[in-house]
PDB file of C-alpha atoms in Angstrom:
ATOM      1  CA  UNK A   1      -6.641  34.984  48.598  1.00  0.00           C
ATOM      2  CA  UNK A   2      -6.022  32.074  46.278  1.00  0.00           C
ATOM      3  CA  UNK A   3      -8.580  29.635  44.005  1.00  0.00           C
ATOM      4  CA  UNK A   4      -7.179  27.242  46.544  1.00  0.00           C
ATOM      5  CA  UNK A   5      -7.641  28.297  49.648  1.00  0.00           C
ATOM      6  CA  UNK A   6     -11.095  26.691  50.056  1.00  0.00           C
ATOM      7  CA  UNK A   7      -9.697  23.304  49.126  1.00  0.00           C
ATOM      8  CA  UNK A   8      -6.605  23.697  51.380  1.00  0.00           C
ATOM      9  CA  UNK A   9      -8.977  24.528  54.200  1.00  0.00           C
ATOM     10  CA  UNK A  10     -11.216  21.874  53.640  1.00  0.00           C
ATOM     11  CA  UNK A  11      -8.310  19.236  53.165  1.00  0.00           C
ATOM     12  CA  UNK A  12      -6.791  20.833  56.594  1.00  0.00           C
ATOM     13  CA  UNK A  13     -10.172  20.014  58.049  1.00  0.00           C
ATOM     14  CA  UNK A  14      -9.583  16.236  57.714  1.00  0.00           C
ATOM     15  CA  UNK A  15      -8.311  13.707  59.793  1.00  0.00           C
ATOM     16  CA  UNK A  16      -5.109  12.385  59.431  1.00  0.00           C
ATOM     17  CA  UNK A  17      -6.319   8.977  57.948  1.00  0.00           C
ATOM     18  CA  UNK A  18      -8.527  11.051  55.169  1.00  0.00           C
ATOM     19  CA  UNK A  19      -5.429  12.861  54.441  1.00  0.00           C
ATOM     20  CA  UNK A  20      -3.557  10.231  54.057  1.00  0.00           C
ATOM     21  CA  UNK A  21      -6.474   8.449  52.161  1.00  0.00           C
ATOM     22  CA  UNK A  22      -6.861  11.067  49.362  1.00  0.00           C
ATOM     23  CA  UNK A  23      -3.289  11.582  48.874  1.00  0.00           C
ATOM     24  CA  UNK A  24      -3.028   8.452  48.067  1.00  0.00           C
ATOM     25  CA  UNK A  25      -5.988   8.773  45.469  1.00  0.00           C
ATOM     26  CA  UNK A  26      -4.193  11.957  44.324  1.00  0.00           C
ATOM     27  CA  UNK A  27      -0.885   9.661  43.462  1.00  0.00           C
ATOM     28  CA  UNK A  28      -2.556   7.355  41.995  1.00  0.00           C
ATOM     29  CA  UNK A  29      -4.522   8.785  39.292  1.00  0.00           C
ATOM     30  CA  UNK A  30      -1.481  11.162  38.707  1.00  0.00           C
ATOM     31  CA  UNK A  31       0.324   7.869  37.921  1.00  0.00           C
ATOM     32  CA  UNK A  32      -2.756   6.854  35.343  1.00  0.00           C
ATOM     33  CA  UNK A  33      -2.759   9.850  33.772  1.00  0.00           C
ATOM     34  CA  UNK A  34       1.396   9.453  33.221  1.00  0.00           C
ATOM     35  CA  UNK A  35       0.947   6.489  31.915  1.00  0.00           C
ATOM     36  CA  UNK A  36      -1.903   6.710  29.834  1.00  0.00           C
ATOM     37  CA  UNK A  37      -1.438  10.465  28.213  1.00  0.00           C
ATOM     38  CA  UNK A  38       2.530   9.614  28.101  1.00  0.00           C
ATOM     39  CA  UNK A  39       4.347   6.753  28.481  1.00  0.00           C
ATOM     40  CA  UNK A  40       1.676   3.979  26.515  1.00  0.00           C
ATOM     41  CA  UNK A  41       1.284   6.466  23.465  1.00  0.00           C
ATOM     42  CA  UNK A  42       5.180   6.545  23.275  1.00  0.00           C
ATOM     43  CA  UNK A  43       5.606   2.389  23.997  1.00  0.00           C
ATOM     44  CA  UNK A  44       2.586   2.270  21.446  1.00  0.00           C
ATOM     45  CA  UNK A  45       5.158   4.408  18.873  1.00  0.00           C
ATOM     46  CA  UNK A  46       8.163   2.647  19.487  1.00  0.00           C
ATOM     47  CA  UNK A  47       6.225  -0.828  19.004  1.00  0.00           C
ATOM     48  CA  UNK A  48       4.895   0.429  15.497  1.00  0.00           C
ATOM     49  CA  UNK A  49       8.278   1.745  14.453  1.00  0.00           C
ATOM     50  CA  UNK A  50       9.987  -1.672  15.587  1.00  0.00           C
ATOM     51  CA  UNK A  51       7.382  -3.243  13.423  1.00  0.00           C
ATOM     52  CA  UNK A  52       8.064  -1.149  10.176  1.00  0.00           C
ATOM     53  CA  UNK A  53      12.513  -1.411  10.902  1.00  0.00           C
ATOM     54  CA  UNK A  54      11.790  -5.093  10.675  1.00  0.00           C
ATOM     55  CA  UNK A  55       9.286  -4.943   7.574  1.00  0.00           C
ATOM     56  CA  UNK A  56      11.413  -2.652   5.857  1.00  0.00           C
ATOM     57  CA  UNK A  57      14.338  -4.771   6.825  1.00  0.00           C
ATOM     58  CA  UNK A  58      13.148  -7.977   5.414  1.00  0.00           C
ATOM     59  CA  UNK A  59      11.935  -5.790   2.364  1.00  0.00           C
ATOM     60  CA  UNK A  60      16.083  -4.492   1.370  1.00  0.00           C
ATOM     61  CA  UNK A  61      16.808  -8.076   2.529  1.00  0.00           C
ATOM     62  CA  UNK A  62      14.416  -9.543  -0.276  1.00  0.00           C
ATOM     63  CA  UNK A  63      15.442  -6.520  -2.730  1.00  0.00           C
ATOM     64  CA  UNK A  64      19.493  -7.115  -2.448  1.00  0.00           C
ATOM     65  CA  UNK A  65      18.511 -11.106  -2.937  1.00  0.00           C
ATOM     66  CA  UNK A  66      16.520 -10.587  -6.050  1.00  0.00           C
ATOM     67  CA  UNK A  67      19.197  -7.684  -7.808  1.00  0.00           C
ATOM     68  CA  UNK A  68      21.010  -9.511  -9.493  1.00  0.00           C
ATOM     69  CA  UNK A  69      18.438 -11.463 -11.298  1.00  0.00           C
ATOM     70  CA  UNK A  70      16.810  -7.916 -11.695  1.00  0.00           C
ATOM     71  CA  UNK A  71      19.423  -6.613 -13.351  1.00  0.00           C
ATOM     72  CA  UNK A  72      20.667  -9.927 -16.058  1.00  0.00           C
ATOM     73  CA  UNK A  73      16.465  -9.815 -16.974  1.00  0.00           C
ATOM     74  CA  UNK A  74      16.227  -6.095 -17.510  1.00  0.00           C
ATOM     75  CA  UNK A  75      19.582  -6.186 -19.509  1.00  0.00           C
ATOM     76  CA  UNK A  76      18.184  -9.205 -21.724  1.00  0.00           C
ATOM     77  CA  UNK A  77      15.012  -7.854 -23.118  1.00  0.00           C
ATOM     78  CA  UNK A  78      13.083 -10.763 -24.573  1.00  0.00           C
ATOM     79  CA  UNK A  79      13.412 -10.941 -28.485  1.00  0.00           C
ATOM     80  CA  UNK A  80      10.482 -10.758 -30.616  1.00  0.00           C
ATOM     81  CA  UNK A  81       9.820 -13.271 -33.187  1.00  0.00           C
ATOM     82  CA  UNK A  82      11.399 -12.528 -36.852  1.00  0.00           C
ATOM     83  CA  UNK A  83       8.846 -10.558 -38.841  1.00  0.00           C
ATOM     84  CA  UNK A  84       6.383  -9.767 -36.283  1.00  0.00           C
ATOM     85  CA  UNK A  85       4.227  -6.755 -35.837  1.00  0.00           C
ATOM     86  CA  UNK A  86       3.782  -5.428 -32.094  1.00  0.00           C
ATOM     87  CA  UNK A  87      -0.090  -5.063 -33.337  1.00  0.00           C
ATOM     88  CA  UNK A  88       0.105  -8.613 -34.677  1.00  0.00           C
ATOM     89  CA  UNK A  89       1.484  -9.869 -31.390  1.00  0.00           C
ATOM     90  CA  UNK A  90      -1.230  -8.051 -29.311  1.00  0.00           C
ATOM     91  CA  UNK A  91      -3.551  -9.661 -31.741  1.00  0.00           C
ATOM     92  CA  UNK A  92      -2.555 -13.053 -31.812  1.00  0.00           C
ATOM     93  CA  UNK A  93      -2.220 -13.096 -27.702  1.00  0.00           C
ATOM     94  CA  UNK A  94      -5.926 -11.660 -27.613  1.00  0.00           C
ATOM     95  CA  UNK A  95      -7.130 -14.070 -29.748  1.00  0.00           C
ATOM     96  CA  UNK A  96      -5.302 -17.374 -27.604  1.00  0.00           C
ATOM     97  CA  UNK A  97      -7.416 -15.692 -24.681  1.00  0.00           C
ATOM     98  CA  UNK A  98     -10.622 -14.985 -26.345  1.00  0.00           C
ATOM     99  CA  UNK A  99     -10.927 -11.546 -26.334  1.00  0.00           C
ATOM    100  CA  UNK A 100     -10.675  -9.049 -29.129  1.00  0.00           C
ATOM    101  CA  UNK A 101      -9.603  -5.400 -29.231  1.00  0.00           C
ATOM    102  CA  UNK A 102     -11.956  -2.907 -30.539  1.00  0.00           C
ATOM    103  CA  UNK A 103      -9.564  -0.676 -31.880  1.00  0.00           C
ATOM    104  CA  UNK A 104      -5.637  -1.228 -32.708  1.00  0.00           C
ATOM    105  CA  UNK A 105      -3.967   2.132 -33.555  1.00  0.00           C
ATOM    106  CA  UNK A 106       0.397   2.649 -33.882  1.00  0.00           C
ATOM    107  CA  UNK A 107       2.035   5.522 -32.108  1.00  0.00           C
ATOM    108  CA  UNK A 108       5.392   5.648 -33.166  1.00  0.00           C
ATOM    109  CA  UNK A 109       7.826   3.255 -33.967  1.00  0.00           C
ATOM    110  CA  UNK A 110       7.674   0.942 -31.018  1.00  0.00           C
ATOM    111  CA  UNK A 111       3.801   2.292 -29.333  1.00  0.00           C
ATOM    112  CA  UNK A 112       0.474   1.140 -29.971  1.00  0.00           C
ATOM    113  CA  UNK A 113      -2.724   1.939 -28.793  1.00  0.00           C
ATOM    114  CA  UNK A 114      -5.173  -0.968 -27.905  1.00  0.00           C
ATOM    115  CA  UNK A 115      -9.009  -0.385 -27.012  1.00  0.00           C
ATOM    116  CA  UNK A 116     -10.927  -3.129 -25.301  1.00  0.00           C
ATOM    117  CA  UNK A 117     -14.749  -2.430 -24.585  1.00  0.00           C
ATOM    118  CA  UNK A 118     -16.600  -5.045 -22.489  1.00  0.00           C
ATOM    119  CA  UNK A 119     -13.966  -7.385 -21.882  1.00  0.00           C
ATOM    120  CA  UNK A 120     -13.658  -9.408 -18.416  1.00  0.00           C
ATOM    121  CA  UNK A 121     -10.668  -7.802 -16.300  1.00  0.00           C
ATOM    122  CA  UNK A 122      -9.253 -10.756 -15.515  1.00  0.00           C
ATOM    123  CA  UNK A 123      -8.477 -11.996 -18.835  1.00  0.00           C
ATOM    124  CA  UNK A 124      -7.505  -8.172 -19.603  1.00  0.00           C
ATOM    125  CA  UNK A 125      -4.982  -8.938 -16.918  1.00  0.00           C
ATOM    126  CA  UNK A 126      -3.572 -12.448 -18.414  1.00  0.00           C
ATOM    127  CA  UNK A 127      -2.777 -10.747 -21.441  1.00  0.00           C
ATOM    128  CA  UNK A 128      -1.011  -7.811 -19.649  1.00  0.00           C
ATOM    129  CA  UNK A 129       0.878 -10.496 -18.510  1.00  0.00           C
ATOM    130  CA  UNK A 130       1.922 -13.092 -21.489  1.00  0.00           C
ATOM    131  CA  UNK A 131       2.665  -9.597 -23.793  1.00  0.00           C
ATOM    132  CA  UNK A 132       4.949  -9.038 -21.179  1.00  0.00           C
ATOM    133  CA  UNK A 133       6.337 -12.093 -20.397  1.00  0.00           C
ATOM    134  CA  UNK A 134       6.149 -14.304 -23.892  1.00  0.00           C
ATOM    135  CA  UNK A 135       6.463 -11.205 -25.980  1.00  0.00           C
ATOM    136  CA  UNK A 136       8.227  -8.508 -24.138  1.00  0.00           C
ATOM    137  CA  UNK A 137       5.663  -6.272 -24.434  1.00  0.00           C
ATOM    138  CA  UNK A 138       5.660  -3.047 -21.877  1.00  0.00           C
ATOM    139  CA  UNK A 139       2.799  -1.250 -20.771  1.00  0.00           C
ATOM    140  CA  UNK A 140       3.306   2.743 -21.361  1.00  0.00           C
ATOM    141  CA  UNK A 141      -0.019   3.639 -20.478  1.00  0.00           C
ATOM    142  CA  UNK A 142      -3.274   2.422 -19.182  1.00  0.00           C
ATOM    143  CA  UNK A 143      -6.713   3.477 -18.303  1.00  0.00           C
ATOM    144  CA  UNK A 144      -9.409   0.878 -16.747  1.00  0.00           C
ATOM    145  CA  UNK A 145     -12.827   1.753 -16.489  1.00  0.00           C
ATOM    146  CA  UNK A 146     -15.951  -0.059 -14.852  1.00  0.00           C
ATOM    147  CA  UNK A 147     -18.702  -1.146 -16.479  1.00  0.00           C
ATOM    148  CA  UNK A 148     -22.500  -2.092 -14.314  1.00  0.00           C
ATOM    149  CA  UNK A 149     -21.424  -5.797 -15.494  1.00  0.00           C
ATOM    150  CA  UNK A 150     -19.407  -7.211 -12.544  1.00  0.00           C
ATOM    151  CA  UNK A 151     -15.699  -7.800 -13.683  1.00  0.00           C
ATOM    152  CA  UNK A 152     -16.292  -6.086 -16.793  1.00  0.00           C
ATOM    153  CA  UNK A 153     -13.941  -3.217 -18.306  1.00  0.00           C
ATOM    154  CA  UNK A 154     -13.307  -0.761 -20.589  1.00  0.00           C
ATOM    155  CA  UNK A 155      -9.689  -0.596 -21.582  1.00  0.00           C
ATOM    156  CA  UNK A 156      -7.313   2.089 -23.142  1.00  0.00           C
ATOM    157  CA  UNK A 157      -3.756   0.859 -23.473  1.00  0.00           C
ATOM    158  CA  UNK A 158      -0.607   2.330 -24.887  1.00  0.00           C
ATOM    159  CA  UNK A 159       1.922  -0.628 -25.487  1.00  0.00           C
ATOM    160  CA  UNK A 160       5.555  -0.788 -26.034  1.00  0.00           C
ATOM    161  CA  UNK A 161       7.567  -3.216 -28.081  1.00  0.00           C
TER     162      UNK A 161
END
């Protein structure tokens, strides 16, 4: 005897029309479950991955536009003014912004190590960007810390000249 002979006896029991009836029911929630547990996870998949070709597509398109200006600005560092100091250049673009390091200390040749306490991140962040831009200036290292003050830092930089 079988875990399914009850069922089968009860479903011979019915009348044609019930038969028909619940087989019916039977096909259609087998076809729900098919297409919920399989086939709309795997159209869900293929969607997504359509969606990140295209991104990624317009991403190498963007990349192999922008190469060749890439390549003629990382070839053509930016010179540094004649008898300049990297730690007079991070001073004097501090100073045009308003803020002043606490410490300045050379590492190297070409490094040196800038501490900022209590400065606002954003103009932390504008002169990042006219060292690097005006001046050449790399960043080698950096460490950002918050402070209870909103938008106010602690900074530890290693530059490059």
């Amino acid at each position: 005897m079988s875990a399914l002979d009850p069922y089968l006896e009860k479903f011979n029991g019915l009348e044609n029309r019930e038969k028909n009836a619940l087989l019916a029911l039977t096909m259609f929630f087998v076809a729900l479950i098919l297409y919920f547990a399989i086939w709309s996870p795997i159209y869900a998949y293929y969607q997504d991955s359509l969606q990140k070709r295209d991104t990624q597509f317009s991403l190498i398109q963007y990349m192999r536009a922008s190469e060749k200006q890439a390549r003629s600005s990382s070839s053509n560092p930016k010179a540094k003014p004649q008898g300049q100091s990297l730690i007079t250049e991070i001073s004097n673009s501090a100073g045009q912004i308003g803020i002043k390091p606490s410490r300045m200390q050379p590492e190297g040749d070409s490094n040196v190590s800038v501490w900022f306490n209590d400065v606002v991140f954003n103009d932390l962040i504008k002169l990042l960007e006219r060292l690097n831009e005006r001046d050449g200036v790399g960043i080698q290292q950096i460490s950002i810390d918050r402070q209870d003050d909103p938008g106010t830092v602690n900074a530890r930089l290693v530059l490059s000249g």
